[in-house]
N, CA and C atoms as an extended XYZ file, in Angstrom:
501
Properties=species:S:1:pos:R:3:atomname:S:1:resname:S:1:resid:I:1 pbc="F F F"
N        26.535       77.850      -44.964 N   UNK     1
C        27.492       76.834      -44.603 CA  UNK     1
C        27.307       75.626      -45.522 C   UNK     1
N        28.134       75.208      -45.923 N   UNK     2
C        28.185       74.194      -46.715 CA  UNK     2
C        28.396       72.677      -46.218 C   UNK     2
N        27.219       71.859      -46.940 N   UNK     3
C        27.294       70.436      -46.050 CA  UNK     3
C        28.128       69.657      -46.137 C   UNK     3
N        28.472       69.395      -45.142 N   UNK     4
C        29.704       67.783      -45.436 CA  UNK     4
C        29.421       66.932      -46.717 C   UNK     4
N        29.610       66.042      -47.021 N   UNK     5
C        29.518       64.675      -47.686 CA  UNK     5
C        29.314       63.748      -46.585 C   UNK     5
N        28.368       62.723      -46.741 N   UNK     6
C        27.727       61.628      -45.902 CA  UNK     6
C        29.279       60.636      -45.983 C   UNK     6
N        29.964       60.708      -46.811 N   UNK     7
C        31.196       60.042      -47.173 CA  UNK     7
C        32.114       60.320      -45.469 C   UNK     7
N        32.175       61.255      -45.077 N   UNK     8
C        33.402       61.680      -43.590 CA  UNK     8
C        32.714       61.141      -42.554 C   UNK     8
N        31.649       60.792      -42.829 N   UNK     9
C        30.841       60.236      -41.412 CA  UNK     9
C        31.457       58.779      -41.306 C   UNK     9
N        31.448       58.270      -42.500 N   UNK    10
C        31.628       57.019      -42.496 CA  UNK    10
C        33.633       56.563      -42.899 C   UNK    10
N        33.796       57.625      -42.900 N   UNK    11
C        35.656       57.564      -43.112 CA  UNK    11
C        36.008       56.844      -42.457 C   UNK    11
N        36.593       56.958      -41.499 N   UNK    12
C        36.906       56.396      -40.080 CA  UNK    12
C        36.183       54.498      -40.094 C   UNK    12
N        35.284       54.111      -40.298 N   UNK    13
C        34.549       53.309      -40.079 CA  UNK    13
C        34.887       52.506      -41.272 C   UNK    13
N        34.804       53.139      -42.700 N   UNK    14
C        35.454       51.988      -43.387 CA  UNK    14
C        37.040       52.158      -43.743 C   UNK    14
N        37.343       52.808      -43.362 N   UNK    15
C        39.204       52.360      -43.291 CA  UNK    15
C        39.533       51.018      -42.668 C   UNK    15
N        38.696       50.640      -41.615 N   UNK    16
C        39.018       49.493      -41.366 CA  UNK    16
C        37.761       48.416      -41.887 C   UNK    16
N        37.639       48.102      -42.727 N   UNK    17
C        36.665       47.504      -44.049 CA  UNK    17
C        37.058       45.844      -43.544 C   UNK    17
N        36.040       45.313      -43.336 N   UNK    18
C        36.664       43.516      -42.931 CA  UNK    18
C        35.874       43.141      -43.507 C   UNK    18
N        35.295       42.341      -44.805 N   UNK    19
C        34.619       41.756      -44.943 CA  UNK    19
C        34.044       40.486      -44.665 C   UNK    19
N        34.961       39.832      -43.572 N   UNK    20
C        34.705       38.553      -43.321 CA  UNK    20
C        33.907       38.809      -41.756 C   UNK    20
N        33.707       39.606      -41.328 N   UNK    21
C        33.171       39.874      -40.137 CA  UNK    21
C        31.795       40.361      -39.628 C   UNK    21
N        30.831       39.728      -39.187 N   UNK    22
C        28.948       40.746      -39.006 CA  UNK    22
C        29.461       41.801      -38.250 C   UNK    22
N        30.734       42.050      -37.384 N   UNK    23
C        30.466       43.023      -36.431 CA  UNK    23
C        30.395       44.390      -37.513 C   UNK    23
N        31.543       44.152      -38.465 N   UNK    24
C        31.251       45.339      -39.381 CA  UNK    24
C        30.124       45.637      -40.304 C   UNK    24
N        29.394       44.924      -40.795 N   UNK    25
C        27.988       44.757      -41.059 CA  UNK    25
C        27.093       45.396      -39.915 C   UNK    25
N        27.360       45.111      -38.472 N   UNK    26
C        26.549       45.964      -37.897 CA  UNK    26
C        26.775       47.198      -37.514 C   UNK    26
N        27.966       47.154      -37.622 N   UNK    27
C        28.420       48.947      -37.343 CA  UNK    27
C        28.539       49.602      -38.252 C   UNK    27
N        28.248       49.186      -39.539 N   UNK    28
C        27.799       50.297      -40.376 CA  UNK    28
C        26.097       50.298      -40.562 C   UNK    28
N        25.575       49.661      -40.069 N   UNK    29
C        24.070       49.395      -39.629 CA  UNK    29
C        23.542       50.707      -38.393 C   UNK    29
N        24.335       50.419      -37.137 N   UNK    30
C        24.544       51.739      -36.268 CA  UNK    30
C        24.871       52.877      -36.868 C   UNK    30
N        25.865       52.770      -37.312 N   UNK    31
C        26.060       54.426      -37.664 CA  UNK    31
C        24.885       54.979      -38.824 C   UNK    31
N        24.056       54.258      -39.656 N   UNK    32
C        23.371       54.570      -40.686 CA  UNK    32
C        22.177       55.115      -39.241 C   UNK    32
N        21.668       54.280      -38.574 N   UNK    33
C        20.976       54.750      -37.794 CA  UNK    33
C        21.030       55.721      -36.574 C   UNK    33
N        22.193       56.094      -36.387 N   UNK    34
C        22.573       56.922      -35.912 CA  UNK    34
C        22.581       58.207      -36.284 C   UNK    34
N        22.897       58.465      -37.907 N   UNK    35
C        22.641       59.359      -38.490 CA  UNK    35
C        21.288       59.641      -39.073 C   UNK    35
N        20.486       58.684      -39.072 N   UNK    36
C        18.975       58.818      -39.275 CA  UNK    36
C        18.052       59.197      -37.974 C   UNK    36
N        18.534       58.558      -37.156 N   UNK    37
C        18.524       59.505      -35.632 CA  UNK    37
C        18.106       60.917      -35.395 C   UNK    37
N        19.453       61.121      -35.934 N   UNK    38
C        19.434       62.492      -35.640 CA  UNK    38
C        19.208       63.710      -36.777 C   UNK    38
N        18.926       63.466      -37.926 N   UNK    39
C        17.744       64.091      -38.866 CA  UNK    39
C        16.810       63.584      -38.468 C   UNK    39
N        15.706       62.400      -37.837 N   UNK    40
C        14.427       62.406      -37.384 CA  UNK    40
C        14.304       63.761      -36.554 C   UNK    40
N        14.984       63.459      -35.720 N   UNK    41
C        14.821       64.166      -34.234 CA  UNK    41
C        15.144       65.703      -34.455 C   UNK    41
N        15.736       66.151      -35.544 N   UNK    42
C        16.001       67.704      -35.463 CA  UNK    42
C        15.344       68.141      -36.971 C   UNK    42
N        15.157       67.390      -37.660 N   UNK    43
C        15.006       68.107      -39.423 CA  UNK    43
C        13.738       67.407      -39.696 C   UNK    43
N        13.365       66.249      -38.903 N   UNK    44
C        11.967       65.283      -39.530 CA  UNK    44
C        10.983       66.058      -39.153 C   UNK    44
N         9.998       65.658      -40.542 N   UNK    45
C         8.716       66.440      -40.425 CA  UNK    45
C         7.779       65.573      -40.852 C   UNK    45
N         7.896       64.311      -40.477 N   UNK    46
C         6.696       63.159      -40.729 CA  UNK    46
C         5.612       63.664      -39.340 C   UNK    46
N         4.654       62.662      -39.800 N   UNK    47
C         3.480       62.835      -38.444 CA  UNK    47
C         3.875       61.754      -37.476 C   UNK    47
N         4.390       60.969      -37.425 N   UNK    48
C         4.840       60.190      -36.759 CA  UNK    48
C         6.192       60.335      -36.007 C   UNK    48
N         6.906       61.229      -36.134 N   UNK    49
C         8.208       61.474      -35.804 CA  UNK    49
C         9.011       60.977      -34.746 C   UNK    49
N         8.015       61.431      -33.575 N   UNK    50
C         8.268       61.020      -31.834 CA  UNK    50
C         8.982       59.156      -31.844 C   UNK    50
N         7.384       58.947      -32.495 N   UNK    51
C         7.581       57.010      -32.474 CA  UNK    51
C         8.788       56.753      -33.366 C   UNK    51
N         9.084       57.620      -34.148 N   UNK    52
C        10.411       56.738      -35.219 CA  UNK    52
C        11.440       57.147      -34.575 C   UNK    52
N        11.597       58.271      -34.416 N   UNK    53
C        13.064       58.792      -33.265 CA  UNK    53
C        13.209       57.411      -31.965 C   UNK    53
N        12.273       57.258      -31.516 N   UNK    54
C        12.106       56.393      -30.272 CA  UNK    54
C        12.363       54.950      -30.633 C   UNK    54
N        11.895       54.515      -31.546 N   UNK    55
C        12.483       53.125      -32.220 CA  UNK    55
C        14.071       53.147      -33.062 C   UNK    55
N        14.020       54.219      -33.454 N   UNK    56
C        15.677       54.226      -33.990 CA  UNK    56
C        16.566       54.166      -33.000 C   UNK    56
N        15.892       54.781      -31.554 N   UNK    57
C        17.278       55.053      -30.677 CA  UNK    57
C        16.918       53.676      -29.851 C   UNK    57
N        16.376       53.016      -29.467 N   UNK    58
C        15.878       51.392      -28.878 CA  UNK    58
C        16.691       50.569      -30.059 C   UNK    58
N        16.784       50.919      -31.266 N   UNK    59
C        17.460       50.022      -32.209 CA  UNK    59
C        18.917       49.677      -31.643 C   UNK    59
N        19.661       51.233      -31.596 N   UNK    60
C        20.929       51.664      -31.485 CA  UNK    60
C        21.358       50.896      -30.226 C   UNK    60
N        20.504       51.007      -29.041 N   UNK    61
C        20.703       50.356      -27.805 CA  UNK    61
C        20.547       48.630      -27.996 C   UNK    61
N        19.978       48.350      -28.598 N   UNK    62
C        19.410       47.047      -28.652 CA  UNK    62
C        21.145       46.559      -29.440 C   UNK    62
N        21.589       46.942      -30.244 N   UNK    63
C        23.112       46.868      -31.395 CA  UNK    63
C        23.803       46.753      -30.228 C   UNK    63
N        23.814       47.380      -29.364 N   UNK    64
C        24.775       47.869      -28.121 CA  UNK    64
C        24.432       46.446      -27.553 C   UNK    64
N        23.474       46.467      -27.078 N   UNK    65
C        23.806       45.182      -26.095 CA  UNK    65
C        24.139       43.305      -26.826 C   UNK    65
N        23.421       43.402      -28.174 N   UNK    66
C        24.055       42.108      -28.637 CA  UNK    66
C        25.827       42.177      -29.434 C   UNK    66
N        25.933       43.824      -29.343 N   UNK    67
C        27.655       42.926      -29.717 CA  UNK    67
C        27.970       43.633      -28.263 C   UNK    67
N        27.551       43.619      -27.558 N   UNK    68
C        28.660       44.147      -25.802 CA  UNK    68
C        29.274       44.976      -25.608 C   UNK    68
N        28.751       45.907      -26.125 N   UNK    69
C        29.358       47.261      -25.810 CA  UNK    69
C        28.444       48.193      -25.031 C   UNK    69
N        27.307       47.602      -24.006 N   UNK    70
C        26.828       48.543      -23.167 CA  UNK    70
C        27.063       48.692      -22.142 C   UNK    70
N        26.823       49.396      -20.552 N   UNK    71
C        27.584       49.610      -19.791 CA  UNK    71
C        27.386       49.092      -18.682 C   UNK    71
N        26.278       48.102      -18.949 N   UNK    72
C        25.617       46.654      -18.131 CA  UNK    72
C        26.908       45.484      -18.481 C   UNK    72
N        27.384       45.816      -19.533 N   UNK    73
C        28.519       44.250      -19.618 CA  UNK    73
C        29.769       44.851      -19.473 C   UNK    73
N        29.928       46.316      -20.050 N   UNK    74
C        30.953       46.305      -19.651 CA  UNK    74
C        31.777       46.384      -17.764 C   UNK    74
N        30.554       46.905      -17.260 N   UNK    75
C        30.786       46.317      -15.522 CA  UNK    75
C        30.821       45.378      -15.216 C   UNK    75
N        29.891       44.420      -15.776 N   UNK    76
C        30.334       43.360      -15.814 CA  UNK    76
C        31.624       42.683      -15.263 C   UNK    76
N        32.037       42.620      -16.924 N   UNK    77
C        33.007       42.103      -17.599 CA  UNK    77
C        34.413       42.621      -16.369 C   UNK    77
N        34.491       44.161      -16.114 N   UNK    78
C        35.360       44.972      -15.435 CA  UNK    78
C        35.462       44.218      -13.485 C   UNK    78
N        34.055       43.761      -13.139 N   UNK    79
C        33.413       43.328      -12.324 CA  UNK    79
C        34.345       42.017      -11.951 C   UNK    79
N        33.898       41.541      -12.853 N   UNK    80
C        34.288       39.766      -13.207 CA  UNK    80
C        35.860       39.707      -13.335 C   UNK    80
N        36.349       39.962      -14.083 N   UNK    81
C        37.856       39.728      -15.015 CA  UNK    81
C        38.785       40.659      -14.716 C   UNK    81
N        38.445       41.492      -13.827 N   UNK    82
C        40.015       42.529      -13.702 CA  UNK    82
C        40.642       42.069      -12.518 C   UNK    82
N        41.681       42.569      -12.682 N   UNK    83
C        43.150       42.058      -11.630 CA  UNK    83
C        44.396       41.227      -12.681 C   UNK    83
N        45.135       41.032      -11.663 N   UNK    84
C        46.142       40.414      -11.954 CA  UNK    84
C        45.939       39.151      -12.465 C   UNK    84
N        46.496       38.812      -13.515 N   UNK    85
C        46.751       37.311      -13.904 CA  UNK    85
C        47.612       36.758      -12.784 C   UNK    85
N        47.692       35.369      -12.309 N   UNK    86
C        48.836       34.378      -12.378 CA  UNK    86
C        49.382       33.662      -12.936 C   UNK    86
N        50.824       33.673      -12.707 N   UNK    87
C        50.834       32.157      -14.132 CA  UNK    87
C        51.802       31.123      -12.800 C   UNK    87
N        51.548       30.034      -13.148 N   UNK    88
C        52.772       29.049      -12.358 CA  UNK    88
C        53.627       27.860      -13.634 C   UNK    88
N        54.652       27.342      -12.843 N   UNK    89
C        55.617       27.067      -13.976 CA  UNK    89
C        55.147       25.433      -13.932 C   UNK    89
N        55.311       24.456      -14.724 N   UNK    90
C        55.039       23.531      -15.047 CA  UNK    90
C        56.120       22.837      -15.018 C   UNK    90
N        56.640       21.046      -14.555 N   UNK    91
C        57.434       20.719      -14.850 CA  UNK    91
C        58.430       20.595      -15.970 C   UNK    91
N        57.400       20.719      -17.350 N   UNK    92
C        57.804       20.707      -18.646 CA  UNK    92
C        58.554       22.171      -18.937 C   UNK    92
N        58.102       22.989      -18.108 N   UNK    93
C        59.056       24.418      -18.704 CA  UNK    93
C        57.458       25.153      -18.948 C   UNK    93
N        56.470       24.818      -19.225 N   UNK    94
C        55.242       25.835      -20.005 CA  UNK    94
C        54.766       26.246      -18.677 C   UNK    94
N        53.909       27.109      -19.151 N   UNK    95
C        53.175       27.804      -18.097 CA  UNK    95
C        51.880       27.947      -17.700 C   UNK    95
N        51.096       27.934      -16.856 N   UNK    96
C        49.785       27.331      -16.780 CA  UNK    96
C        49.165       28.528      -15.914 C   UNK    96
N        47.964       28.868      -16.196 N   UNK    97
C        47.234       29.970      -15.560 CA  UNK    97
C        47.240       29.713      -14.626 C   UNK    97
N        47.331       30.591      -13.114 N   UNK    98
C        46.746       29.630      -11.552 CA  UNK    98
C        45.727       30.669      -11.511 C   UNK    98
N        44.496       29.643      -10.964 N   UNK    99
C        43.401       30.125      -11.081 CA  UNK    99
C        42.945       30.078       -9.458 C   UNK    99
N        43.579       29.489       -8.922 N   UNK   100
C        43.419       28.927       -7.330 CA  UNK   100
C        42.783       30.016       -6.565 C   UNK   100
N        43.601       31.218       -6.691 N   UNK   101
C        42.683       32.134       -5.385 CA  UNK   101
C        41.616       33.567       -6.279 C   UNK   101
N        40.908       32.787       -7.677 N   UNK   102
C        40.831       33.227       -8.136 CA  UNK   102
C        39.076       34.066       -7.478 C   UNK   102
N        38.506       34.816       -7.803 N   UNK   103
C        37.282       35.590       -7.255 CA  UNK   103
C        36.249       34.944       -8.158 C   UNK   103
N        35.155       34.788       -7.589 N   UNK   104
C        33.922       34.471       -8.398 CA  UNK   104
C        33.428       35.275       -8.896 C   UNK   104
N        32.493       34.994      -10.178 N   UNK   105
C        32.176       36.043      -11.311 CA  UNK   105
C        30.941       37.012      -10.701 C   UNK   105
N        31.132       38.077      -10.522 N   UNK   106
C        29.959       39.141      -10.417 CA  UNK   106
C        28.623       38.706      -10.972 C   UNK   106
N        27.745       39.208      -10.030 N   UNK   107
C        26.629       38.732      -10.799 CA  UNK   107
C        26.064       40.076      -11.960 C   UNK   107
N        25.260       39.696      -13.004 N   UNK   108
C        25.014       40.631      -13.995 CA  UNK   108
C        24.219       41.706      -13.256 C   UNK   108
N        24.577       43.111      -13.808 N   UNK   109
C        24.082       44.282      -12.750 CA  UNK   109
C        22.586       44.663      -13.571 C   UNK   109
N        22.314       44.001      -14.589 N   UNK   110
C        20.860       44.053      -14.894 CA  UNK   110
C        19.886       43.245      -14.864 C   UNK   110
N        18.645       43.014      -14.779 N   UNK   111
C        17.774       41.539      -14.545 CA  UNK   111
C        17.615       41.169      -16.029 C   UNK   111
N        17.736       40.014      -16.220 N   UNK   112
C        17.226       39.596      -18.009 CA  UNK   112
C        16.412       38.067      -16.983 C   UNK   112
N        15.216       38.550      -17.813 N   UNK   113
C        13.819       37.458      -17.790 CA  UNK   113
C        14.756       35.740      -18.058 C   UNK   113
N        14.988       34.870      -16.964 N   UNK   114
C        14.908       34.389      -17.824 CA  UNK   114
C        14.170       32.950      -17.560 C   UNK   114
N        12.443       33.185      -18.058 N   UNK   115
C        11.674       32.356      -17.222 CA  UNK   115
C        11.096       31.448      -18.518 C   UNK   115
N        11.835       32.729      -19.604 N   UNK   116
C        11.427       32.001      -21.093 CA  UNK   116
C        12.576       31.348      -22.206 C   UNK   116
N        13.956       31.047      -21.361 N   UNK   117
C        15.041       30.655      -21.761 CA  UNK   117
C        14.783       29.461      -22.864 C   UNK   117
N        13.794       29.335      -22.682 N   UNK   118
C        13.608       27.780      -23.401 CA  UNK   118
C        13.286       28.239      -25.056 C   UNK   118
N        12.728       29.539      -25.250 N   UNK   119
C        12.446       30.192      -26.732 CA  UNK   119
C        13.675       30.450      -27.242 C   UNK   119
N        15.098       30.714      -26.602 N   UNK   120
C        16.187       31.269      -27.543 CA  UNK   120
C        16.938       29.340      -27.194 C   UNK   120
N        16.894       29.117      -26.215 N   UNK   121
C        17.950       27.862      -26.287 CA  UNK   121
C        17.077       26.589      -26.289 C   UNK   121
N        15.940       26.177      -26.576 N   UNK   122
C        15.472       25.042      -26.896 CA  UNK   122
C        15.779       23.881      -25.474 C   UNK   122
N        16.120       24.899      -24.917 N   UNK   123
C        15.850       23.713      -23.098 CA  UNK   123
C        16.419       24.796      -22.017 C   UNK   123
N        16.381       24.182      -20.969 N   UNK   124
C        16.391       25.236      -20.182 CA  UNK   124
C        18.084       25.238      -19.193 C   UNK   124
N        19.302       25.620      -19.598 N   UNK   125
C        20.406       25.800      -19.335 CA  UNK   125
C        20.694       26.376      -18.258 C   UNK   125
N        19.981       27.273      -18.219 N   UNK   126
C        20.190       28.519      -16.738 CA  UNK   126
C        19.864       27.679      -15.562 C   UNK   126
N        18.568       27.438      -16.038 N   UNK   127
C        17.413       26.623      -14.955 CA  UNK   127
C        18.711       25.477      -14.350 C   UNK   127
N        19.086       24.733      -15.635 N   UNK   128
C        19.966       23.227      -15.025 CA  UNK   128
C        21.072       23.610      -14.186 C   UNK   128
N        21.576       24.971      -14.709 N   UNK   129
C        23.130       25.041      -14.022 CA  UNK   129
C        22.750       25.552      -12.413 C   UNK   129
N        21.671       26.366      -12.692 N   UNK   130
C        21.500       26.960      -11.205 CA  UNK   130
C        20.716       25.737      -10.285 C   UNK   130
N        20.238       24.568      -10.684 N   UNK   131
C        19.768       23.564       -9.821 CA  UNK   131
C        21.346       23.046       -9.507 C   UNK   131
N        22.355       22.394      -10.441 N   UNK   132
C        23.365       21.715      -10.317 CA  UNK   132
C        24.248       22.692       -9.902 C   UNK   132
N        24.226       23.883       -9.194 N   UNK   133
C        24.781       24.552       -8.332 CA  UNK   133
C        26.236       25.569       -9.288 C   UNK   133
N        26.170       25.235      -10.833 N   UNK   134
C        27.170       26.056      -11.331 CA  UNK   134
C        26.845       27.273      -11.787 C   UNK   134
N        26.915       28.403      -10.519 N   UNK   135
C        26.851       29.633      -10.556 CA  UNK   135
C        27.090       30.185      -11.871 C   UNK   135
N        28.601       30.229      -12.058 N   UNK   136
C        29.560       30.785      -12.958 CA  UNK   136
C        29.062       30.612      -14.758 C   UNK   136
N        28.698       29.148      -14.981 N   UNK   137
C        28.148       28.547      -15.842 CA  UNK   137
C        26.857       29.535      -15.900 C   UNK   137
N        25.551       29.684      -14.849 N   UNK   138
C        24.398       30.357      -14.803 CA  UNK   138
C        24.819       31.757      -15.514 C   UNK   138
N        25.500       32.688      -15.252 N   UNK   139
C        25.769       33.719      -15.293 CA  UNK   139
C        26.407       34.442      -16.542 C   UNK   139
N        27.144       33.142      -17.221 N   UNK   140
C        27.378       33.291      -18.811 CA  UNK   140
C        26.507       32.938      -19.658 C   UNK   140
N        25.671       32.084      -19.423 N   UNK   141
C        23.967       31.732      -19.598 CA  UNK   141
C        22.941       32.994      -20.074 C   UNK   141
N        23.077       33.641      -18.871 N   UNK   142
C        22.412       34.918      -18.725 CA  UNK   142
C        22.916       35.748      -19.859 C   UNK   142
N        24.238       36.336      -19.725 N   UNK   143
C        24.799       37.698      -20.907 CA  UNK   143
C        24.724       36.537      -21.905 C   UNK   143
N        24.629       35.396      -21.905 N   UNK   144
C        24.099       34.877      -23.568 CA  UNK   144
C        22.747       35.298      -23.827 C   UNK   144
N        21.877       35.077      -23.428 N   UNK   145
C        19.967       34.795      -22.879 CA  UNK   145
C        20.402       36.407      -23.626 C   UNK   145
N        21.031       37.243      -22.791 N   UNK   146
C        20.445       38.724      -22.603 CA  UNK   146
C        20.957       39.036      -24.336 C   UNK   146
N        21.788       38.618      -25.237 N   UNK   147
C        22.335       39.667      -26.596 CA  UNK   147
C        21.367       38.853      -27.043 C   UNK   147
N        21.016       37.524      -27.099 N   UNK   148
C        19.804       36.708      -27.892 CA  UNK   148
C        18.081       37.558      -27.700 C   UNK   148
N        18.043       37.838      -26.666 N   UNK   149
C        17.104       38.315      -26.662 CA  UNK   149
C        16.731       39.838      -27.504 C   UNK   149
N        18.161       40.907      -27.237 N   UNK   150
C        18.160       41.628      -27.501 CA  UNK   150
C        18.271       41.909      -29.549 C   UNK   150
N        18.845       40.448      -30.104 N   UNK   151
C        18.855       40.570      -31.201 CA  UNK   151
C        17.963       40.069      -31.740 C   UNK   151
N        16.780       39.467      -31.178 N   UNK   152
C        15.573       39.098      -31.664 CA  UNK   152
C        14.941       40.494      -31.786 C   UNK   152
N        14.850       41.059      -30.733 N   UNK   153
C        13.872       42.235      -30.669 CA  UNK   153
C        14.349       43.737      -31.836 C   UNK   153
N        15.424       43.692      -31.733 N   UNK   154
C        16.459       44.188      -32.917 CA  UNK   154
C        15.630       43.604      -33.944 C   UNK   154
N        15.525       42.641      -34.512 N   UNK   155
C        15.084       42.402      -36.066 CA  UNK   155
C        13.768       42.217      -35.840 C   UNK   155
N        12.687       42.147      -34.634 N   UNK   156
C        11.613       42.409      -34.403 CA  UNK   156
C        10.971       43.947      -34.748 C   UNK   156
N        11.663       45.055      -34.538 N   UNK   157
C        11.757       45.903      -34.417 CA  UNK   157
C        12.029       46.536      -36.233 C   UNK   157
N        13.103       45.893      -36.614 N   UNK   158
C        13.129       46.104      -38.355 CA  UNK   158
C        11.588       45.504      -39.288 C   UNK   158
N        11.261       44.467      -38.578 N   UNK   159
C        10.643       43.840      -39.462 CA  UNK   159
C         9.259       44.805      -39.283 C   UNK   159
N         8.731       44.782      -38.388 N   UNK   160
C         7.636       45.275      -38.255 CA  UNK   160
C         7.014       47.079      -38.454 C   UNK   160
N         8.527       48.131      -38.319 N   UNK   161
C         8.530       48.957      -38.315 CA  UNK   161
C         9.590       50.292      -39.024 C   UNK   161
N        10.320       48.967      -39.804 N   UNK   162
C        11.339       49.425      -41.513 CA  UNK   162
C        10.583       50.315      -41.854 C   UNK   162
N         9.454       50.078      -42.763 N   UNK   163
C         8.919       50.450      -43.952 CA  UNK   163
C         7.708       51.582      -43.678 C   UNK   163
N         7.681       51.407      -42.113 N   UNK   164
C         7.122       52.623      -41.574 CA  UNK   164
C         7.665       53.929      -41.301 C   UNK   164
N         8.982       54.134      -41.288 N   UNK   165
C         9.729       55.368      -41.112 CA  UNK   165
C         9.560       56.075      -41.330 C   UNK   165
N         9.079       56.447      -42.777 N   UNK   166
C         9.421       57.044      -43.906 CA  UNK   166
C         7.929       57.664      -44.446 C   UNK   166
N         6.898       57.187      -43.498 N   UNK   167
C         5.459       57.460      -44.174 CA  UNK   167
C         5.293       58.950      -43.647 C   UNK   167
C-alpha cells in the first residue's frame, strides 16, 4: 500500500491559511502533534515511548482547553448562553437586548484551583468579585484562570520535554 503525502493531512487545514491569527498557528501545532501521536503510539520504538505518547496527548488536551474547544466549556458555554434572545424596541427606532428575565450563568462543570490566581493575574480578581458578591464576573474569572493556566503548562510541557522526544 502506498503512503499518503503528509501534504492531505494538512489540506483541509491550510485552505483556510490566516496569517493574522495564533488560532491558526495553533492548529497547525495540534495537528503536527496529533500526527506525532499517533506514530509514537503505534510505529515508535524509542525507550521512552509510554512517557512521550502521554505528554503529546496532555499537550493536545491542554490546546483544547486554552482555545475552548473542550467539553468542560463547551457545556458550559451551552449551559450559560442558550435560549432565545430578546430584543425590545427603543424610542429612537433601535433595538436593545432585554436581558430582564434573563438566567444566571452556570457554574463551570470542572474545579480550576483558584487559590493561586494571583500567579496568572497579579491580584486576586476571583477572590474580589466573589467577596463583592459578582457571581457572574467570578465565573468568567475562572474559564479565564482555567486557558491561562492551561497555556502555561502547555509551554511548560514544550520547554522541558521538546528535545526529549526523540532520544
Amino acid at each position: 500500500m502506498k503512503r499518503r503525502s503528509p501534504i492531505h493531512a494538512y489540506k483541509r487545514l491550510l485552505a483556510r491559511d490566516q496569517d493574522w491569527d495564533y488560532a491558526f498557528l495553533i492548529a497547525l501545532e495540534k495537528k503536527k502533534l496529533q500526527r506525532m501521536h499517533d506514530y509514537f503510539k503505534h510505529k515508535g520504538h524509542l525507550e521512552n515511548n509510554a512517557i512521550v505518547v502521554r505528554d503529546i496527548a496532555i499537550c493536545i488536551r491542554l490546546i483544547d482547553i486554552f482555545m475552548q474547544d473542550d467539553a468542560a466549556y463547551s457545556t458550559w458555554l451551552h449551559k450559560s448562553y442558550s435560549g432565545e434572545l430578546k430584543w425590545r424596541k427603543l424610542e429612537d427606532g433601535m433595538y436593545e437586548l432585554d436581558d430582564s428575565d434573563s438566567k444566571p450563568l452556570a457554574d463551570f462543570p470542572v474545579y480550576v484551583n483558584v487559590r493561586n490566581e494571583r500567579r496568572f493575574f497579579y491580584s486576586t480578581p476571583i477572590r474580589d468579585a466573589q467577596t463583592e458578591g459578582h457571581r457572574d464576573h467570578a465565573i468568567h474569572l475562572i474559564t479565564s484562570l482555567r486557558q491561562q493556566k492551561a497555556l502555561h503548562l502547555y509551554h511548560l510541557i514544550r520547554e522541558y520535554r521538546l528535545m526529549t522526544w526523540w532520544d
